[in-house]
Amino acid sequence: MADDPVTIDHRAERGHSDSVGTRTAAGASPGAAADASPWARRLLVAGIVLAALNLRPAITALGPLLEEVREALAMNGTVAGLLTSAPALCFAVFGGAAPRLARRWGPAAVVLAGMAAVTAGLALRPLAGGTAWFLAASALALAGIAVGNVLMPVVVKRWFPDRIGPMTGLYSMALSVGTAAAAALTVPAVQALGGGWRLGLGMWALLGALALAAWVPVVRGARTRTAAPGGPGAGADAPGAGIRITRSVTAWSLGVFFGFQATAAYVVMGWLPQIFRDAGVPASTAGLLLAVTMGMSIPLSYALPRIAARLGHQGPLVAVLACCGLGGYAGLWFAPAQGAWAWALLLGVSNCAFPLVLTMIGMRARTGAGVAKLSAFAQGTGYLIAVPGPLLVGALHQHTGGWHAPLALMAVLMTAQLAVGLVAGRDRCVEDGG
């Protein structure tokens, strides 16, 4: 039977370690990329990077232009609030369909379709003449992103099973670059080109087009390699397809860990500048501090998965990141302005729990089908958990008139993140029922 991109079976209970310590099942293929030509491998890596670059600009490019979009489309505050919470909801809803689609068509084809949805959504959104069409185009782009979120770990597991750490680090870093670039460059690009908000949002469709161009030949190559009977359509008989993911302690711990780290990240992105401004930090400096916090993830997103892949238990990394987060919250409580740069750095390190949990998703399943199910479950559960966090922090701030209650809440959630992360970091696989 030809190897299906979703359902490669790593049959041994425990495998050997590669140069970075990532386990590969004994006797398993080192991945389709190992059998491909150097040009094909480079194209696949480029496709992974370009796909990752497209997983956040639809979200972060909108923030700096939201006021102009609201004025142009006569968008009320309720709809604007829906836009800010839509990403997490769409990621949870649409991401759940990714494993089924991947079993039917193969992960490469579904990633290609996701990039097409992102590109189309970004291209159509500036053409919207009203709120309904703008929301529909945004939902199309977010659906494509949701599929990419879930299947990127599957793609890495399929083609680079012996390089999970480095490849996860590479696409995590690319995702961080795309996030920061869209937030930082959209307004300056609009000003330099003399355009408006429509140009600022639509120009990111060009990045999606580049990802499409890279994934078309990848999909063609994948179909050639899996054309034998029992390939991508193997479905129910594929190894790992019968996993009952909702009965796995590992899956639940990863999902809750994902939710807590996403909550912390969204709160930091949404409220950290205001915390600094309320402490007397100038607005321009507060924005720069947030940029420093977000920028920390670029180098760490590359390095952290490589370190995590060397460890049998990722608990020590979970603990270090949680301690950085608790230190940052404590600093914001006692001396928010005096130590602002230190707190920004600590929270930037803590936010790198995201690439860590992506790496653990790839390591907590032996089969491609297992990774697909685990990724969809962990991210779907996690994003649902993260939806109310920023809203609750805002409500606590409004009710108390200060930041001590929100910071106390975040410290409690960070402590819970540490506890569940220690469980998620155990060397267990969902195929074992653990």
XYZ file of C-alpha atoms in Angstrom:
434
model
C 0.000 0.000 0.000
C 1.307 3.428 -0.867
C 1.938 5.766 2.018
C -0.955 8.190 2.467
C 0.075 11.745 3.401
C -2.220 11.579 6.401
C -1.847 7.994 7.464
C 1.752 6.884 7.568
C 1.982 4.297 10.301
C 4.931 4.485 12.664
C 4.525 0.938 13.843
C 7.000 0.495 16.633
C 6.141 1.369 20.198
C 9.327 3.406 20.522
C 11.749 4.492 17.827
C 15.208 5.890 17.465
C 16.213 9.526 17.810
C 17.442 11.715 15.022
C 20.044 14.430 15.240
C 17.700 16.671 17.224
C 16.170 13.926 19.307
C 12.795 13.632 17.587
C 11.523 10.061 17.775
C 10.852 8.186 14.566
C 9.343 4.733 14.710
C 11.689 1.878 14.069
C 11.513 0.802 10.471
C 9.435 3.800 9.423
C 10.237 5.793 6.361
C 12.185 8.954 7.101
C 9.496 10.838 5.226
C 8.503 11.533 1.673
C 10.865 14.482 1.519
C 13.810 12.157 1.972
C 12.926 10.337 -1.258
C 12.278 13.489 -3.275
C 14.782 15.445 -5.312
C 16.664 18.340 -3.660
C 14.574 20.767 -5.719
C 11.337 19.157 -4.517
C 12.493 19.282 -0.899
C 13.387 22.940 -1.195
C 10.020 23.653 -2.799
C 8.225 21.872 0.032
C 10.121 23.832 2.671
C 9.325 27.049 0.803
C 5.668 26.024 0.675
C 5.593 25.424 4.431
C 7.191 28.803 5.111
C 4.877 30.656 2.723
C 1.798 28.939 4.147
C 2.862 29.890 7.674
C 3.415 33.505 6.617
C -0.239 33.597 5.506
C -1.754 32.301 8.760
C -2.114 35.682 10.517
C -2.011 38.761 8.187
C -5.780 38.554 7.612
C -6.128 39.224 11.348
C -3.277 41.546 12.295
C -3.536 43.773 9.201
C -7.096 44.665 10.179
C -6.349 46.056 13.642
C -4.474 49.202 12.561
C -7.183 49.989 9.971
C -10.275 48.962 11.943
C -11.382 52.544 12.580
C -11.263 53.384 8.858
C -13.113 50.162 7.996
C -15.842 50.937 10.524
C -16.348 54.440 9.163
C -16.411 53.340 5.523
C -18.862 50.472 6.080
C -20.947 52.141 8.817
C -20.034 49.259 11.092
C -21.412 49.439 14.635
C -19.492 48.559 17.767
C -21.148 45.165 18.150
C -20.036 44.057 14.696
C -16.542 45.420 15.321
C -16.420 43.373 18.507
C -17.520 40.315 16.541
C -14.617 40.860 14.153
C -12.118 40.783 17.021
C -13.511 37.513 18.401
C -14.186 35.895 15.009
C -10.685 34.408 14.531
C -10.840 32.154 17.575
C -14.401 31.077 16.757
C -13.586 30.320 13.119
C -10.426 28.463 14.077
C -12.435 26.236 16.402
C -15.332 25.636 13.980
C -13.574 25.241 10.631
C -10.459 23.565 11.986
C -12.525 20.552 13.048
C -13.237 19.677 9.417
C -9.565 19.525 8.429
C -8.838 15.883 9.421
C -11.815 14.547 7.446
C -10.874 16.598 4.402
C -7.254 15.481 4.685
C -8.237 11.810 4.876
C -10.251 12.228 1.698
C -7.938 14.402 -0.375
C -4.553 14.370 1.375
C -3.162 17.161 3.580
C -1.226 18.888 0.794
C -4.356 19.334 -1.327
C -6.321 20.664 1.649
C -3.536 23.098 2.569
C -3.602 24.289 -1.052
C -7.369 24.788 -0.815
C -6.869 26.644 2.455
C -4.360 28.989 0.859
C -6.829 29.556 -1.980
C -9.502 30.478 0.569
C -7.130 32.861 2.344
C -6.131 34.508 -0.925
C -9.719 34.823 -2.128
C -10.922 36.203 1.193
C -8.157 38.804 1.313
C -8.783 39.808 -2.297
C -12.561 40.058 -1.886
C -12.621 41.848 1.463
C -11.523 45.244 0.070
C -14.265 45.022 -2.572
C -17.016 44.760 0.037
C -19.557 47.568 -0.099
C -21.264 46.598 3.127
C -20.723 44.915 6.466
C -22.265 41.563 5.503
C -19.963 41.023 2.531
C -16.952 42.151 4.562
C -17.784 39.596 7.263
C -18.339 36.871 4.662
C -14.972 37.537 2.989
C -13.269 37.625 6.384
C -14.872 34.297 7.319
C -13.620 32.758 4.053
C -10.054 33.843 4.821
C -10.317 32.663 8.436
C -11.639 29.270 7.297
C -8.556 28.823 5.141
C -6.336 29.839 8.054
C -8.130 27.383 10.357
C -7.374 24.510 7.975
C -3.731 25.577 7.776
C -3.475 25.817 11.562
C -4.559 22.206 11.970
C -2.723 20.628 9.041
C 0.708 22.241 9.279
C 1.739 19.801 12.054
C 0.388 16.991 9.857
C 2.444 18.134 6.874
C 5.575 18.240 9.035
C 4.821 14.784 10.472
C 4.203 13.364 6.988
C 7.216 14.723 5.146
C 9.701 15.384 7.962
C 9.026 12.811 10.726
C 12.689 12.897 11.740
C 12.830 16.722 11.749
C 9.706 17.659 13.682
C 11.558 20.102 15.949
C 13.453 22.071 13.283
C 10.549 22.180 10.839
C 8.049 23.179 13.516
C 10.477 25.885 14.558
C 10.780 27.082 10.983
C 7.073 27.455 10.342
C 6.445 28.856 13.853
C 9.035 31.534 13.163
C 7.487 32.249 9.754
C 4.071 32.538 11.390
C 5.492 35.058 13.876
C 7.110 37.040 11.070
C 3.817 37.174 9.167
C 1.977 38.266 12.296
C 4.393 41.074 13.081
C 4.868 42.188 9.472
C 1.163 42.646 8.818
C 0.709 44.643 12.017
C 3.764 46.814 11.463
C 3.801 47.366 7.694
C 0.171 47.772 6.674
C -0.262 51.437 7.612
C 3.201 52.569 6.390
C 2.571 50.780 3.079
C -0.784 52.511 2.688
C 0.803 55.874 3.396
C 3.709 55.265 1.033
C 1.447 54.103 -1.810
C -1.125 56.813 -1.243
C -3.979 54.334 -0.885
C -6.698 53.684 1.664
C -7.800 50.838 3.879
C -8.877 48.756 0.879
C -5.343 48.714 -0.476
C -3.916 48.018 2.972
C -6.051 44.905 3.432
C -6.013 43.694 -0.161
C -2.269 43.801 -0.701
C -1.772 40.778 1.566
C -3.565 38.633 -1.024
C -0.320 38.769 -3.006
C 1.394 36.803 -0.250
C -1.357 34.194 -0.499
C -0.805 33.956 -4.249
C 2.845 33.130 -3.649
C 1.848 30.302 -1.312
C -0.549 28.965 -3.946
C 2.222 28.939 -6.540
C 4.442 26.901 -4.216
C 1.800 24.349 -3.180
C 0.479 23.449 -6.647
C 3.578 21.383 -7.588
C 3.718 19.946 -4.050
C 0.178 18.637 -4.451
C 0.969 17.197 -7.878
C 3.972 15.362 -6.466
C 1.951 14.041 -3.517
C -0.727 12.683 -5.857
C 1.900 10.945 -7.958
C 3.387 9.223 -4.907
C 0.010 8.163 -3.497
C -1.727 7.048 -6.700
C -1.659 3.361 -5.731
C -4.851 1.703 -4.389
C -5.421 2.423 -0.716
C -3.763 5.839 -0.915
C -5.348 9.089 0.224
C -8.844 7.714 0.254
C -8.016 4.870 2.644
C -9.971 6.670 5.342
C -11.490 4.396 7.926
C -8.951 1.605 7.511
C -5.962 3.920 7.860
C -3.672 3.531 10.881
C -4.769 5.875 13.650
C -8.189 6.542 12.102
C -9.976 4.761 14.961
C -8.462 6.840 17.771
C -11.053 8.025 20.288
C -9.439 11.358 20.859
C -11.974 12.586 23.418
C -10.974 9.756 25.783
C -7.298 10.675 25.754
C -5.877 12.482 28.777
C -2.996 13.637 26.579
C -5.390 15.195 24.053
C -7.390 16.991 26.727
C -4.283 18.287 28.471
C -2.922 19.602 25.176
C -6.257 21.234 24.361
C -6.518 22.980 27.720
C -2.852 23.974 27.605
C -3.417 25.399 24.129
C -6.419 27.344 25.423
C -4.612 28.871 28.382
C -1.590 29.929 26.326
C -3.876 31.418 23.657
C -5.788 33.314 26.333
C -2.556 34.783 27.677
C -1.406 35.750 24.186
C -4.695 37.433 23.249
C -4.806 39.347 26.543
C -1.242 40.552 26.075
C -1.889 41.602 22.475
C -5.133 43.338 23.378
C -4.439 44.935 26.740
C -0.700 45.258 27.416
C -0.332 48.704 25.787
C -3.267 50.031 27.823
C -1.768 48.686 31.049
C 1.436 50.577 30.304
C -0.415 53.744 29.289
C -2.488 53.705 32.476
C 0.794 53.499 34.399
C 2.023 56.702 32.729
C 4.006 55.249 29.842
C 3.638 57.364 26.647
C 1.457 55.856 23.920
C 4.330 55.580 21.440
C 6.471 53.766 24.001
C 3.598 51.459 24.930
C 3.272 50.453 21.292
C 6.990 49.833 21.060
C 6.868 47.682 24.187
C 4.160 45.523 22.593
C 6.297 45.220 19.470
C 9.183 44.001 21.629
C 6.907 41.451 23.295
C 5.661 40.136 19.966
C 9.116 40.293 18.386
C 10.566 37.981 21.016
C 8.615 35.142 19.443
C 10.483 35.348 16.131
C 13.844 33.914 17.245
C 12.395 31.847 20.088
C 9.787 30.246 17.822
C 12.632 28.783 15.814
C 14.826 27.693 18.715
C 12.255 26.378 21.187
C 10.837 23.489 19.099
C 14.364 22.240 18.432
C 15.025 22.132 22.173
C 11.628 20.559 22.898
C 12.256 17.792 20.362
C 15.402 16.768 22.245
C 13.505 16.198 25.487
C 11.515 13.146 26.460
C 9.379 15.353 28.736
C 8.678 18.967 27.825
C 7.641 19.839 31.374
C 10.805 21.835 32.172
C 10.153 24.141 29.209
C 6.524 24.533 30.266
C 7.737 25.547 33.733
C 10.282 28.084 32.446
C 7.725 29.787 30.209
C 5.112 29.861 32.979
C 7.592 31.371 35.446
C 8.413 34.098 32.919
C 4.705 34.837 32.571
C 4.175 34.971 36.328
C 7.209 37.235 36.653
C 5.819 39.556 34.004
C 2.421 39.763 35.711
C 4.061 40.406 39.076
C 6.103 43.219 37.557
C 3.003 44.793 36.027
C 1.341 44.612 39.444
C 4.135 46.214 41.497
C 6.086 48.473 39.085
C 4.470 48.593 35.623
C 6.255 51.730 34.422
C 9.602 51.394 36.195
C 10.402 47.940 34.829
C 8.319 48.100 31.655
C 11.031 46.781 29.336
C 11.772 43.816 31.602
C 8.084 42.892 31.866
C 7.667 43.153 28.096
C 10.591 40.773 27.577
C 9.339 38.273 30.153
C 5.861 38.207 28.647
C 7.385 37.825 25.185
C 9.210 34.702 26.334
C 6.081 33.365 28.027
C 4.060 33.795 24.830
C 6.332 31.250 23.147
C 4.208 28.504 24.672
C 2.512 28.541 21.247
C 5.370 26.956 19.248
C 5.967 24.617 22.172
C 2.423 23.249 22.080
C 2.608 22.899 18.284
C 5.740 20.791 18.709
C 4.099 18.638 21.372
C 1.112 18.018 19.082
C 3.503 16.558 16.511
C 5.221 14.408 19.133
C 2.145 13.076 20.955
C 0.948 10.923 18.032
C 2.727 8.283 15.945
C 0.595 8.433 12.815
C -0.397 11.183 10.454
C -4.071 10.461 11.186
C -3.330 10.708 14.895
C -1.614 14.066 14.469
C -4.525 15.346 12.355
C -7.104 14.342 14.963
C -4.995 15.609 17.847
C -4.232 18.906 16.130
C -7.899 19.535 15.312
C -9.042 18.584 18.813
C -6.358 20.515 20.704
C -6.703 23.669 18.616
C -10.499 23.534 18.446
C -10.783 23.056 22.205
C -8.077 25.600 22.889
C -9.499 28.383 20.754
C -12.935 27.933 22.324
C -11.359 28.244 25.770
C -9.542 31.408 24.663
C -12.608 33.272 23.363
C -13.858 34.748 26.688
C -10.443 35.625 28.159
C -9.851 39.103 26.695
C -13.517 40.014 27.233
C -13.370 38.949 30.890
C -10.173 40.931 31.457
C -11.816 44.019 29.979
C -14.909 43.540 32.145
C -12.815 43.159 35.314
C -10.863 46.291 34.464
C -14.045 48.264 33.871
C -15.671 46.964 37.066
C -12.681 47.531 39.370
C -11.170 50.581 37.692
C -7.678 49.093 37.812
C -5.491 46.245 36.624
C -4.885 44.271 39.825
C -7.942 42.023 39.431
C -7.217 41.215 35.754
C -3.569 40.513 36.566
C -4.593 38.245 39.442
C -6.861 36.346 37.071
C -4.058 35.982 34.547
C -1.700 34.709 37.264
C -4.258 32.046 38.237
C -4.660 31.002 34.601
C -0.881 30.888 34.139
C -0.585 28.613 37.182
C -3.257 26.357 35.678
C -1.374 26.446 32.371
C 1.733 25.227 34.192
C -0.146 22.364 35.830
C -1.847 21.094 32.691
C 1.294 21.661 30.623
C 3.236 19.302 32.861
C 0.681 16.603 32.032
C 0.752 17.439 28.311
C 4.547 17.254 28.289
C 4.686 13.578 29.267
C 6.118 11.167 26.698
C 2.772 9.610 25.742
C 1.008 9.057 22.429
C -2.725 9.232 21.787
C -2.553 5.901 19.946
C -1.764 4.306 23.332
C -4.948 5.704 24.879
C -2.888 7.873 27.228
